[in-house]
Coordinates of N, CA and C in Angstrom, one line a residue:
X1 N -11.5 52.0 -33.5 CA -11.9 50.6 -33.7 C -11.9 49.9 -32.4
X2 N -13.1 49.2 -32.1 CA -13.2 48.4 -30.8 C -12.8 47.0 -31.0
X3 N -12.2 46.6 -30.0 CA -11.4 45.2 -29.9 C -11.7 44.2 -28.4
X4 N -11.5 43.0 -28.6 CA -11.7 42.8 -27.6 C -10.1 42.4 -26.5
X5 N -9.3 42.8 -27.9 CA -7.7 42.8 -27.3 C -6.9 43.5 -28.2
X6 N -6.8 44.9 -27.5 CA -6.2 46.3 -28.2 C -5.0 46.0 -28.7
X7 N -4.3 45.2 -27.9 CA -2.6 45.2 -27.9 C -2.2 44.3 -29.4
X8 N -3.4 43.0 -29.1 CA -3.1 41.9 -30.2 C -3.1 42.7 -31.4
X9 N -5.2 43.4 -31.7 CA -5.1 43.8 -33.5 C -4.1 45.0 -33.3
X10 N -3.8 45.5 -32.3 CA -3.1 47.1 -32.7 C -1.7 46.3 -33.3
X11 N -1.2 45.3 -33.1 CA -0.1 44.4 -34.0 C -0.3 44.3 -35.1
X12 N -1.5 43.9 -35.4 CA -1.9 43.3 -36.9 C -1.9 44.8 -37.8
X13 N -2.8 45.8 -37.2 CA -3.0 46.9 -37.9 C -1.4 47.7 -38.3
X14 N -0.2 47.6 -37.1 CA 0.7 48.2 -37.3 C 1.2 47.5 -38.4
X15 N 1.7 46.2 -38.6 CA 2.1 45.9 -39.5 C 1.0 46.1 -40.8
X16 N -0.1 46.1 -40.9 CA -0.4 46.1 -42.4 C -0.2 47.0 -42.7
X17 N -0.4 48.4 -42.0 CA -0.6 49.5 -42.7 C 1.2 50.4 -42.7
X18 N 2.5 49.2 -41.5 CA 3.8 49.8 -41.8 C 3.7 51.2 -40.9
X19 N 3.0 51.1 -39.3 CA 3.1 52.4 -38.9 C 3.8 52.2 -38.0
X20 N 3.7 53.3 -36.4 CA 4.1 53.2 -35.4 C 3.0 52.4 -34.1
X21 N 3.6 52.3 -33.2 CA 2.6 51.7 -32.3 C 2.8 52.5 -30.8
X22 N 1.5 52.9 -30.3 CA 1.8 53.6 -28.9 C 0.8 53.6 -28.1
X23 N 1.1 54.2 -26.8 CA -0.7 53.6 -25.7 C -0.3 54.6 -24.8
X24 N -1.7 55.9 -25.2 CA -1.9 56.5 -24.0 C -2.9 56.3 -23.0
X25 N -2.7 55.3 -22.6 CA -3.4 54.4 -21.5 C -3.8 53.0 -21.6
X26 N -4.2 52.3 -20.5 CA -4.3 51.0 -20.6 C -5.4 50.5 -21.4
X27 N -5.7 49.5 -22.1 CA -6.9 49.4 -23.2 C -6.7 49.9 -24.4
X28 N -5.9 51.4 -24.9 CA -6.0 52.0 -26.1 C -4.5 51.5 -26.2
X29 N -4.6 51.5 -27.9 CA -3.3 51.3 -28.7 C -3.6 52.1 -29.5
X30 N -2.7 52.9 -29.6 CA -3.0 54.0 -30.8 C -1.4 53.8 -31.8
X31 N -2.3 54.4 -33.2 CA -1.2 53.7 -34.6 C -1.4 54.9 -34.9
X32 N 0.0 55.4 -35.5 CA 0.0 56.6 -36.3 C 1.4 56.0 -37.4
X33 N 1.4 57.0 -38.3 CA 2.7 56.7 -39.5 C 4.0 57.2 -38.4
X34 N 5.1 56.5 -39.0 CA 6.2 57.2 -38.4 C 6.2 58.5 -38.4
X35 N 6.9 59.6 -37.3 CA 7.1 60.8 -37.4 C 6.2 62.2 -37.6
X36 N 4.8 61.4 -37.4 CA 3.8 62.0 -38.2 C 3.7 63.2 -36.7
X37 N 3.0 64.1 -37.4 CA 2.5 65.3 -36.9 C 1.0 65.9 -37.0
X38 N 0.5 65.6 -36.2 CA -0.7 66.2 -35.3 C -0.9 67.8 -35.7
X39 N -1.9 68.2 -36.4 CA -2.9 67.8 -37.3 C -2.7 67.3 -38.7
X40 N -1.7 66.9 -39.2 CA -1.0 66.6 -41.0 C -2.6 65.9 -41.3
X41 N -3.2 66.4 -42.0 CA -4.0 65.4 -42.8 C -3.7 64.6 -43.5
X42 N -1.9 64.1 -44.1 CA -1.8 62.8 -44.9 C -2.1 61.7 -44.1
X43 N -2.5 61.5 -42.9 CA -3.2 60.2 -42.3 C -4.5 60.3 -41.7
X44 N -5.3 59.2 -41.9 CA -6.3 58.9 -40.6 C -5.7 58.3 -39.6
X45 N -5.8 59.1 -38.4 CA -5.1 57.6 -37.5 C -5.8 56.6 -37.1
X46 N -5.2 55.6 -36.3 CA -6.5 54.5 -35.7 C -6.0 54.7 -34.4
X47 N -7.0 54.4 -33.4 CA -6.9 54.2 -31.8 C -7.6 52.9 -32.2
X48 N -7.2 51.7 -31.2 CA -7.8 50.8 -30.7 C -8.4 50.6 -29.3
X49 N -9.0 50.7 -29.5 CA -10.1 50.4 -27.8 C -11.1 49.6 -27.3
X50 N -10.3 49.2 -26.4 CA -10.8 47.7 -25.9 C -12.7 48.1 -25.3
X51 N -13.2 46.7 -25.9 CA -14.4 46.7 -25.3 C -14.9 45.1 -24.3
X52 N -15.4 45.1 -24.1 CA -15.6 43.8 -23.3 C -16.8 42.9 -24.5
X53 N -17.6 43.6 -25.5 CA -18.6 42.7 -26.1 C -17.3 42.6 -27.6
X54 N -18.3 40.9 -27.9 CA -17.1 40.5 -29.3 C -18.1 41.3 -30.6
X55 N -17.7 41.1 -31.6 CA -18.2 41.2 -33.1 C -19.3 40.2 -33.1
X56 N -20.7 41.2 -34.0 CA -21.7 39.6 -34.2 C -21.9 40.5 -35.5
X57 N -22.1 41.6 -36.0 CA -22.4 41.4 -37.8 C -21.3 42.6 -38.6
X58 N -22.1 42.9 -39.4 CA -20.8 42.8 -40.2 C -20.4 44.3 -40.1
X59 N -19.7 45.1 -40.0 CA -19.0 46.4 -39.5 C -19.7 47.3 -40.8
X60 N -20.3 48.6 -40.5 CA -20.8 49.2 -41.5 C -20.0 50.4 -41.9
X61 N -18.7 49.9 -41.1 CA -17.7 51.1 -41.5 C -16.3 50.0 -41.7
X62 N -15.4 50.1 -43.2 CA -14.6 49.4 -42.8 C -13.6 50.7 -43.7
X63 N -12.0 49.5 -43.9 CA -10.8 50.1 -44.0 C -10.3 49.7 -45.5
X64 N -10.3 50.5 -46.9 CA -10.0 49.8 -48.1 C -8.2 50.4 -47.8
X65 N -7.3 49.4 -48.6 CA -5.9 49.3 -48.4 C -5.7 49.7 -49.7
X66 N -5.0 50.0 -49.9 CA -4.1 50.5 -51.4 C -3.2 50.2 -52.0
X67 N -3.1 49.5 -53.4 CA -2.0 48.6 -53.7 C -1.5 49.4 -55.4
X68 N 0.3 49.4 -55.3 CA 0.4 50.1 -56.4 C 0.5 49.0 -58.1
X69 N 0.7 47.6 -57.4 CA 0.6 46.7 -58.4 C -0.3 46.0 -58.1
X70 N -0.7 44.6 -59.6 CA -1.1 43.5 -59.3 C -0.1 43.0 -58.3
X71 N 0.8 43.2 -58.5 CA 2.0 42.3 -57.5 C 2.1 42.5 -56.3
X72 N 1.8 44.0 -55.7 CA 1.7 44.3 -54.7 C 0.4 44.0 -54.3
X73 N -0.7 43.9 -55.1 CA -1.3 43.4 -54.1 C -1.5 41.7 -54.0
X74 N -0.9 41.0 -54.6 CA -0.9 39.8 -54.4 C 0.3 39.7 -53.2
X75 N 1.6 40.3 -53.3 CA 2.2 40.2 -52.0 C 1.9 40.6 -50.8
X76 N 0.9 41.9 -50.9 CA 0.4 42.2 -49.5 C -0.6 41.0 -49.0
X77 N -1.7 40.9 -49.6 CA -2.8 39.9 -49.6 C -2.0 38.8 -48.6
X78 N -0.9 38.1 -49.7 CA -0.3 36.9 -48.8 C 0.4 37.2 -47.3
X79 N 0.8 38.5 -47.3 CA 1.3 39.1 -45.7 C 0.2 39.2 -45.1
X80 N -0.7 39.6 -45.1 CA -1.8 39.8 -44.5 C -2.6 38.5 -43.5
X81 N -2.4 37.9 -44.8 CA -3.0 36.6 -44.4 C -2.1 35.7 -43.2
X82 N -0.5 36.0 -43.5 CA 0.7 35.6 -42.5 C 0.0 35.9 -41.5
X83 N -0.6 37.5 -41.0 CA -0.3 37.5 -40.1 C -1.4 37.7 -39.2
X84 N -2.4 36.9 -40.0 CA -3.8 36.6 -39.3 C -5.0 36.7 -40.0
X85 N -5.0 37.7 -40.9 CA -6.0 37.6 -41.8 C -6.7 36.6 -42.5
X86 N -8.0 36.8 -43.0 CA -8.5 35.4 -43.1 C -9.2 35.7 -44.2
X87 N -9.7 35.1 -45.3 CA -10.9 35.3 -46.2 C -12.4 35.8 -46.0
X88 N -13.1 36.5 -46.4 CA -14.0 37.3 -45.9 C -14.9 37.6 -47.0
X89 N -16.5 36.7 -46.8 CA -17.4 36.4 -48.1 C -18.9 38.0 -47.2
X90 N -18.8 39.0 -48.2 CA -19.8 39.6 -48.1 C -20.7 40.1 -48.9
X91 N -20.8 39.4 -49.6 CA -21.6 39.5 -51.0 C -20.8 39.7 -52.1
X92 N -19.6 39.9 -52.0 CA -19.2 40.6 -53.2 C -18.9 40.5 -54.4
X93 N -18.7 38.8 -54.7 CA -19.1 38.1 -56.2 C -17.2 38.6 -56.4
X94 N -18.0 38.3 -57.5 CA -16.3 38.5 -58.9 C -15.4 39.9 -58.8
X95 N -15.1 40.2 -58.2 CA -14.8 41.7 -57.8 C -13.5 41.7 -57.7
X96 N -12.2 42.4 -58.4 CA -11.1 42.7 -58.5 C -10.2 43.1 -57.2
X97 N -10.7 43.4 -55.9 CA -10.5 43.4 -54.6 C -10.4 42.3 -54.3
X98 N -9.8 42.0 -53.3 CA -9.8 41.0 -52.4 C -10.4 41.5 -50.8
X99 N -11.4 40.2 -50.0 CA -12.0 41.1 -48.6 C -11.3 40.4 -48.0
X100 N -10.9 40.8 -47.1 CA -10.1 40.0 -45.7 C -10.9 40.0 -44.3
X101 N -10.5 39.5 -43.2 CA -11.3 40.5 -42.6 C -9.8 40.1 -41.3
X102 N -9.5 41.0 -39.7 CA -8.8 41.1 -39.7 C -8.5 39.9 -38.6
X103 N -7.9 39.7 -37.4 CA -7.9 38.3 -36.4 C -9.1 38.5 -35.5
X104 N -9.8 39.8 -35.4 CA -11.1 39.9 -34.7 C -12.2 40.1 -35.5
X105 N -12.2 39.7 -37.0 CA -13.0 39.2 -37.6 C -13.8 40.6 -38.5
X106 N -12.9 41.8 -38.3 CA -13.1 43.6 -38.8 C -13.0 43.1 -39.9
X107 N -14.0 43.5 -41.0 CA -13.7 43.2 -42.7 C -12.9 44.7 -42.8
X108 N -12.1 44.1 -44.4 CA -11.3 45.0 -45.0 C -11.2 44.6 -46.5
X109 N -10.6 45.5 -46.8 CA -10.4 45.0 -48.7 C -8.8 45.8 -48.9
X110 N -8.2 45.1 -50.1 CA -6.9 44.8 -50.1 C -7.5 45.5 -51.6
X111 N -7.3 46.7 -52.1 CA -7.6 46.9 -53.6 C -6.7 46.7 -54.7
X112 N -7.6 46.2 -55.7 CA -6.0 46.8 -56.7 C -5.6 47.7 -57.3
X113 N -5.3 48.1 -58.1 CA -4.1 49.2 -58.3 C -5.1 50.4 -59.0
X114 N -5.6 50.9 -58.5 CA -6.5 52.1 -58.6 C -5.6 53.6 -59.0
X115 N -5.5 54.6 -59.9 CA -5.1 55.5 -60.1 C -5.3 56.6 -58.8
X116 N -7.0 56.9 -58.3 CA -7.2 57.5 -57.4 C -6.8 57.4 -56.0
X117 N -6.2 56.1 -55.8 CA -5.5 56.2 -54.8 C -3.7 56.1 -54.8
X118 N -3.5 56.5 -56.0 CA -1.8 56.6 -56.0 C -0.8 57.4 -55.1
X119 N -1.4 58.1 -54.4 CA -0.6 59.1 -53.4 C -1.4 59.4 -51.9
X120 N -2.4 58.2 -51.5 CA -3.2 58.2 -50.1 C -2.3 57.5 -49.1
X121 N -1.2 57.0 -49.3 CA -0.3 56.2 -48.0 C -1.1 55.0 -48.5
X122 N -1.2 53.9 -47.1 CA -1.3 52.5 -47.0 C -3.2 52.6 -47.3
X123 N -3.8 53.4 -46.8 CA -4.8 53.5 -46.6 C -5.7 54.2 -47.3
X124 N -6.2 53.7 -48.6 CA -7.0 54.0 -49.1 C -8.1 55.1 -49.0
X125 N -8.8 54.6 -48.3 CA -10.4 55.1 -48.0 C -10.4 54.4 -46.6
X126 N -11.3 55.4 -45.7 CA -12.4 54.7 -45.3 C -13.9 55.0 -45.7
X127 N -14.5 53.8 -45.6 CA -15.6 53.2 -45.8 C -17.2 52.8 -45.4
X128 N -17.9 53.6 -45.3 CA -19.2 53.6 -44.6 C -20.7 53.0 -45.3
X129 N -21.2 51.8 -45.3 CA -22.3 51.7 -45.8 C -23.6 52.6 -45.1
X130 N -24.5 53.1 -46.1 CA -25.5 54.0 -45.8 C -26.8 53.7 -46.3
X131 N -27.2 54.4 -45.7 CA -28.8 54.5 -47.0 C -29.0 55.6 -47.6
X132 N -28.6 56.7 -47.2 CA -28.6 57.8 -48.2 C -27.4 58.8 -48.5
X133 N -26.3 58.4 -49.4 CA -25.0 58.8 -49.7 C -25.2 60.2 -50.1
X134 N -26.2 61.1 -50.7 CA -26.6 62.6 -50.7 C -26.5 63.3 -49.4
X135 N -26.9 62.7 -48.5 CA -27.5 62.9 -47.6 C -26.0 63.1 -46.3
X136 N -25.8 62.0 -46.1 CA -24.6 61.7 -45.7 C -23.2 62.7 -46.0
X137 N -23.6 62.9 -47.5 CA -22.4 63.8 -48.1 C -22.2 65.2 -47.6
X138 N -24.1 65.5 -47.1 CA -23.8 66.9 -46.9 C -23.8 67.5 -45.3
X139 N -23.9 66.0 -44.8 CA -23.7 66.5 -43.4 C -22.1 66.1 -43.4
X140 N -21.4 65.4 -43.6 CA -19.8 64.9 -43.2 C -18.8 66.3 -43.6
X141 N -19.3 66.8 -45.2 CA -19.3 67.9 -45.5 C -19.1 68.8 -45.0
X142 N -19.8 69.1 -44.4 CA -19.9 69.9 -43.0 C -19.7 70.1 -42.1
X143 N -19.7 68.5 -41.2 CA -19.0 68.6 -40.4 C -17.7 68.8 -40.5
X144 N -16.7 68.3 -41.3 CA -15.5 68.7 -41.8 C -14.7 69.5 -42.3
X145 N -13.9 70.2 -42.5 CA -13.7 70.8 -43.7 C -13.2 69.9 -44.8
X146 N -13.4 69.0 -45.0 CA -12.9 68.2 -45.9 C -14.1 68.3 -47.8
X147 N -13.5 68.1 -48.6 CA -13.9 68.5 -49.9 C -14.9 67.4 -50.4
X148 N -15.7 67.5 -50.9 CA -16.7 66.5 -51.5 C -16.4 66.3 -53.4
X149 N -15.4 65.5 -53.6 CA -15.0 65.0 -54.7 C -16.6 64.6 -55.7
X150 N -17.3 64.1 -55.4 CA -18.1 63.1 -56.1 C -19.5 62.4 -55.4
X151 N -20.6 63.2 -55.7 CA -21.6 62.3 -55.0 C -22.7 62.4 -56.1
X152 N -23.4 60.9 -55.5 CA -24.5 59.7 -56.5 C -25.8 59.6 -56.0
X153 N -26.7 59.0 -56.0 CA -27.5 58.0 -55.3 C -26.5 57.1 -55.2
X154 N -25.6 56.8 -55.3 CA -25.1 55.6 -55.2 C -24.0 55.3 -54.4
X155 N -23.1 56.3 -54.3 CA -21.6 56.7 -53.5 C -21.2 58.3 -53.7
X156 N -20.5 58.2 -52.5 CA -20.3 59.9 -51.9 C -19.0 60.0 -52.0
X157 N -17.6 60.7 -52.4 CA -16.5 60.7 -52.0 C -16.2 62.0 -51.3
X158 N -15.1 62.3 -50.5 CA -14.5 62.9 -49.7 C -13.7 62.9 -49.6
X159 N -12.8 64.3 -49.5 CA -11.0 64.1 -48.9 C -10.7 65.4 -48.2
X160 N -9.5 65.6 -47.6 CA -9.3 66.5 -47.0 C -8.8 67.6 -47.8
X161 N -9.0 68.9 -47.8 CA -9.3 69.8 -48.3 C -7.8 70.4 -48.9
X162 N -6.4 69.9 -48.3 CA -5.1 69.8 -48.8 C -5.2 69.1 -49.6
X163 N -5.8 68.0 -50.3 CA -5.5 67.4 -51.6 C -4.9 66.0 -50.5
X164 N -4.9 65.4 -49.4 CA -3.3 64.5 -49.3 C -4.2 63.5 -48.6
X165 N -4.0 61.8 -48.1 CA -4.5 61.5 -47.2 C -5.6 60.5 -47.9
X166 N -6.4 59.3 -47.0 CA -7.4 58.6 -47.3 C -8.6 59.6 -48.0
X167 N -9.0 58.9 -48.5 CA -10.8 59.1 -48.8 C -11.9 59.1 -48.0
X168 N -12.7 58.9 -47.7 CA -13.9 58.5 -47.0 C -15.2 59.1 -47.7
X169 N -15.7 57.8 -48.0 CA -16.6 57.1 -48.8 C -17.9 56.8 -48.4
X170 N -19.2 56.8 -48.6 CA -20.2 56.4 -48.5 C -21.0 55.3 -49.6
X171 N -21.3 54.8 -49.5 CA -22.2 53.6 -50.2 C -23.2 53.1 -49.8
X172 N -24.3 54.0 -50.8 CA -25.7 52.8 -50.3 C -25.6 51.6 -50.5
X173 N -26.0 51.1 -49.2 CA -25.6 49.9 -48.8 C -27.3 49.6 -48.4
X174 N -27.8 48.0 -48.7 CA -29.8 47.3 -48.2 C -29.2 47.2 -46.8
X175 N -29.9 47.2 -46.0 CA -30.0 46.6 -44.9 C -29.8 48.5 -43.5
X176 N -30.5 48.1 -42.6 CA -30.3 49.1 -42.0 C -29.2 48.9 -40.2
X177 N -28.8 49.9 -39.9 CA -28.0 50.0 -39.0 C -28.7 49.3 -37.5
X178 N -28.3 48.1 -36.9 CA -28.9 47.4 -36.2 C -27.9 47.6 -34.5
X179 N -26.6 47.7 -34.5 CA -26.3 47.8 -33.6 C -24.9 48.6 -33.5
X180 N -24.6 49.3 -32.2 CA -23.0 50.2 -32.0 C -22.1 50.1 -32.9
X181 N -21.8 50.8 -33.8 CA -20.3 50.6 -34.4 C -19.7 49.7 -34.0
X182 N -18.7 49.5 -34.6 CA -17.3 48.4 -34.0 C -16.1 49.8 -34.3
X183 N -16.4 50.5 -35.6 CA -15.4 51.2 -36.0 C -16.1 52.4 -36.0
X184 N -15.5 53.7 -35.8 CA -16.5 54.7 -36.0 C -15.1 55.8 -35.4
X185 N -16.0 57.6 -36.2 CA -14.8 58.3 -36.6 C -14.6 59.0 -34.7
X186 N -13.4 59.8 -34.9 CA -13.7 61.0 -33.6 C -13.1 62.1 -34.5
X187 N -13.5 63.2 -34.4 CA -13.0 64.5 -34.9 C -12.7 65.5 -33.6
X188 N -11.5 66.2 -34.0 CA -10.8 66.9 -33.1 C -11.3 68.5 -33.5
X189 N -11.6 69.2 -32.7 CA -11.3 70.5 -33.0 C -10.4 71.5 -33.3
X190 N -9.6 72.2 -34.0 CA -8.4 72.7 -34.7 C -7.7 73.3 -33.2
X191 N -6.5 73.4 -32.8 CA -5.8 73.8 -31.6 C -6.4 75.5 -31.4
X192 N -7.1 76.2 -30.5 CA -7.7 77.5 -30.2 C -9.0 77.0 -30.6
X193 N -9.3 76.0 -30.8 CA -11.2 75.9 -31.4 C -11.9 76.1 -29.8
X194 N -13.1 76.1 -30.1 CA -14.0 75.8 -28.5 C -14.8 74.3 -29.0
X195 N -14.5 73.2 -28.2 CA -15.2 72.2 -28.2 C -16.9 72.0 -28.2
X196 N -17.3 73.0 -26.9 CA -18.7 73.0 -26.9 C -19.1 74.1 -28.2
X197 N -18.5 74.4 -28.3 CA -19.0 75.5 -30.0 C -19.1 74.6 -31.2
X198 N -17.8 73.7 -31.3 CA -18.2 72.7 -32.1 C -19.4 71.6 -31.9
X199 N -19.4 71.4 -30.9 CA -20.4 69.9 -30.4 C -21.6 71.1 -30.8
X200 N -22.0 71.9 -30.8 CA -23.0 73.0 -31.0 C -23.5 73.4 -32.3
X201 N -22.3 73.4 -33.2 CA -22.4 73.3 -34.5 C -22.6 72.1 -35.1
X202 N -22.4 70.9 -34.8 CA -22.9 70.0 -35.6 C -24.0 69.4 -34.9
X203 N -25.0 69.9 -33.9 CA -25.9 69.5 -33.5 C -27.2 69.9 -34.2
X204 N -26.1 71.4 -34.9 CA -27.2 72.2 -35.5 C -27.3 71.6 -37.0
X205 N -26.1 70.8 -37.9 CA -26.3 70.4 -38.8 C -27.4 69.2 -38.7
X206 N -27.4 68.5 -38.1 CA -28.1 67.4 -37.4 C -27.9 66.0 -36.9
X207 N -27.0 66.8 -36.3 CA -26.2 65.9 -35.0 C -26.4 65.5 -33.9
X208 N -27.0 63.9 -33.3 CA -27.7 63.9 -32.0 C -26.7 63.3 -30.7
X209 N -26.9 63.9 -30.0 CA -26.8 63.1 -28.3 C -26.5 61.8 -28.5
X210 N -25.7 60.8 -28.2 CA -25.9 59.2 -28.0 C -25.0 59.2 -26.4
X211 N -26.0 58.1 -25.9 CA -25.2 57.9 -24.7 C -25.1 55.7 -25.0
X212 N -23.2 55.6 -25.2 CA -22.7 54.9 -25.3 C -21.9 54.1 -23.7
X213 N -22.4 54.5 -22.8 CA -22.2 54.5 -21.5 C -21.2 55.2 -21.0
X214 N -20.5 56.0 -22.0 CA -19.3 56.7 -21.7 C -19.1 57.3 -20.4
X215 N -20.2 58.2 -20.0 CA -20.2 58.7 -18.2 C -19.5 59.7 -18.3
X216 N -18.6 60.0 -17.3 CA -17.8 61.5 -17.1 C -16.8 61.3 -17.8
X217 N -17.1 61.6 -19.1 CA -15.2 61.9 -20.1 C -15.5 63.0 -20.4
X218 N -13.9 63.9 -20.9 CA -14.2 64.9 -21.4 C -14.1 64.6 -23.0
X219 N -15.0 64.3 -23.2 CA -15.3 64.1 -25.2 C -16.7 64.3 -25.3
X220 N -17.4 64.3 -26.3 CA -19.0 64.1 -26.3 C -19.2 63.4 -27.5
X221 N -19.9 62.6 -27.0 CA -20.5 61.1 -27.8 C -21.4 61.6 -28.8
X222 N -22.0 61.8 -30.2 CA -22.4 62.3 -30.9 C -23.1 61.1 -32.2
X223 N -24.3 61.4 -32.6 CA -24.7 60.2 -34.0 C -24.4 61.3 -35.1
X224 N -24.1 60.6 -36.3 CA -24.7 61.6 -37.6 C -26.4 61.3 -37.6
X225 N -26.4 61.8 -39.3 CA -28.4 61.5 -39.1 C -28.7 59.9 -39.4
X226 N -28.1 59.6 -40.0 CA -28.0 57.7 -39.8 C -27.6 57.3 -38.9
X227 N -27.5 57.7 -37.4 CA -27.4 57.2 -36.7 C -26.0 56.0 -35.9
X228 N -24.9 57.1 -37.2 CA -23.4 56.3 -36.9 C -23.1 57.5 -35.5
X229 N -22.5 56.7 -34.6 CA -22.2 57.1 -33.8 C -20.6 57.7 -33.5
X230 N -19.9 59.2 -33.3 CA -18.7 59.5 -33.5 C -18.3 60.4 -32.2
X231 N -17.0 60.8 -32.1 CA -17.1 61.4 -31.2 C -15.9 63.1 -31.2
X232 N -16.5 63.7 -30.4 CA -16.1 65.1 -30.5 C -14.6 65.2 -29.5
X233 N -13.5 65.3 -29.6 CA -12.2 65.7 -28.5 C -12.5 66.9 -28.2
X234 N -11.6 67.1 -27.5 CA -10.9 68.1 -26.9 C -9.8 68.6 -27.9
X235 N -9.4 69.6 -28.2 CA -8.6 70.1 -29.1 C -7.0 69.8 -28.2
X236 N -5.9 69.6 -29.3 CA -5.2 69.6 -28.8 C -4.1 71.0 -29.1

């Protein structure tokens, strides 16, 4: 997630979601659950990383939260809002969620009490508007090993292939992709993988080149076929 002050939302995010807070380097704040262990798929993590440009529309990737009550979510909602959250109008009418969005203006939704997410931690899903959720399904698919629960013309689900952990969701969504993510994924290679073997394999599913000015890192900057931009690590 890009910020234009890592330290401030990496506050906000630690508290909503109840994790840890840490920085392997200046600019990034990275959040993981207490205690957690590298690769556990019961979490997505978040890195925060600072960029110099602010937010101008609306994030085509966001973060759904997970509530076990009406009550829980009426008491998160009002914590949320303590501690910078703000009301957040994006079409979405009468809708049993609540949208927030966060002190740098990242939309989110605060759910309510959903069966499907009874055992995902704080974090729900994440969230991707698309134009073609088939399509989408069978490249993320792929790229991943993660399992394809449920796909529509309409929405795609996904989880990790242990059963444990967020969702990650697709939704045809009108409107087309106009500028850089604000949020967007990185995928790691399994510990003994080869990085350029990976960057190789999903080039071949149909995975392109972006140059985000990134310059000499060792990661590679990568689009899916809609043109969300993600990036490849280094294994650890």
């Amino acid at each position: 997630m890009n910020a234009r002050n890592d330290s401030a939302l990496g506050r906000f995010w630690a508290e909503a979601l109840g994790w840890a807070v840490s920085s392997e380097e200046p600019g990034v704040t990275n959040l993981e659950p207490e205690d957690f262990a590298y690769p556990d798929p019961v979490a997505v993590c978040l890195d925060i990383i600072v960029v110099p440009e602010p937010k101008t529309v609306k994030n085509r990737v966001h973060i759904d939260l997970a509530t076990t009550s009406a009550a829980h979510q009426a008491d998160l909602i009002a914590r949320l809002r303590a501690l910078g959250a703000t009301p957040a109008d994006v079409g979405q009418g009468d809708v049993p969620w609540t949208v927030l969005a966060d002190p740098e203006g990242n939309e989110f939704c605060v759910l309510e009490p959903r069966e499907i997410y009874r055992d995902t931690g704080p974090m729900a899903s994440v969230v991707a508007d698309c134009v073609d959720p088939r399509a989408m399904a069978r490249f993320w698919s792929e790229a991943t090993d993660w399992t394809l629960h449920k796909v529509s013309d309409d929405h795609a689900v996904l989880r990790s292939a242990k059963g444990v952990g967020p969702y990650l969701e697709f939704l045809r969504t009108p409107g087309a992709k106009t500028v850089k993510n604000r949020v967007h994924f990185d995928l790691r290679p399994y510990p003994g993988d080869d990085q350029a073997a990976e960057v190789a394999r999903l080039r071949a599913l149909g995975a392109t080149d972006v140059d985000l000015g990134q310059g000499d890192v060792p990661w590679t900057c990568l689009a899916d076929p809609e043109g969300n931009e993600f990036c490849v690590l280094t294994p650890r």
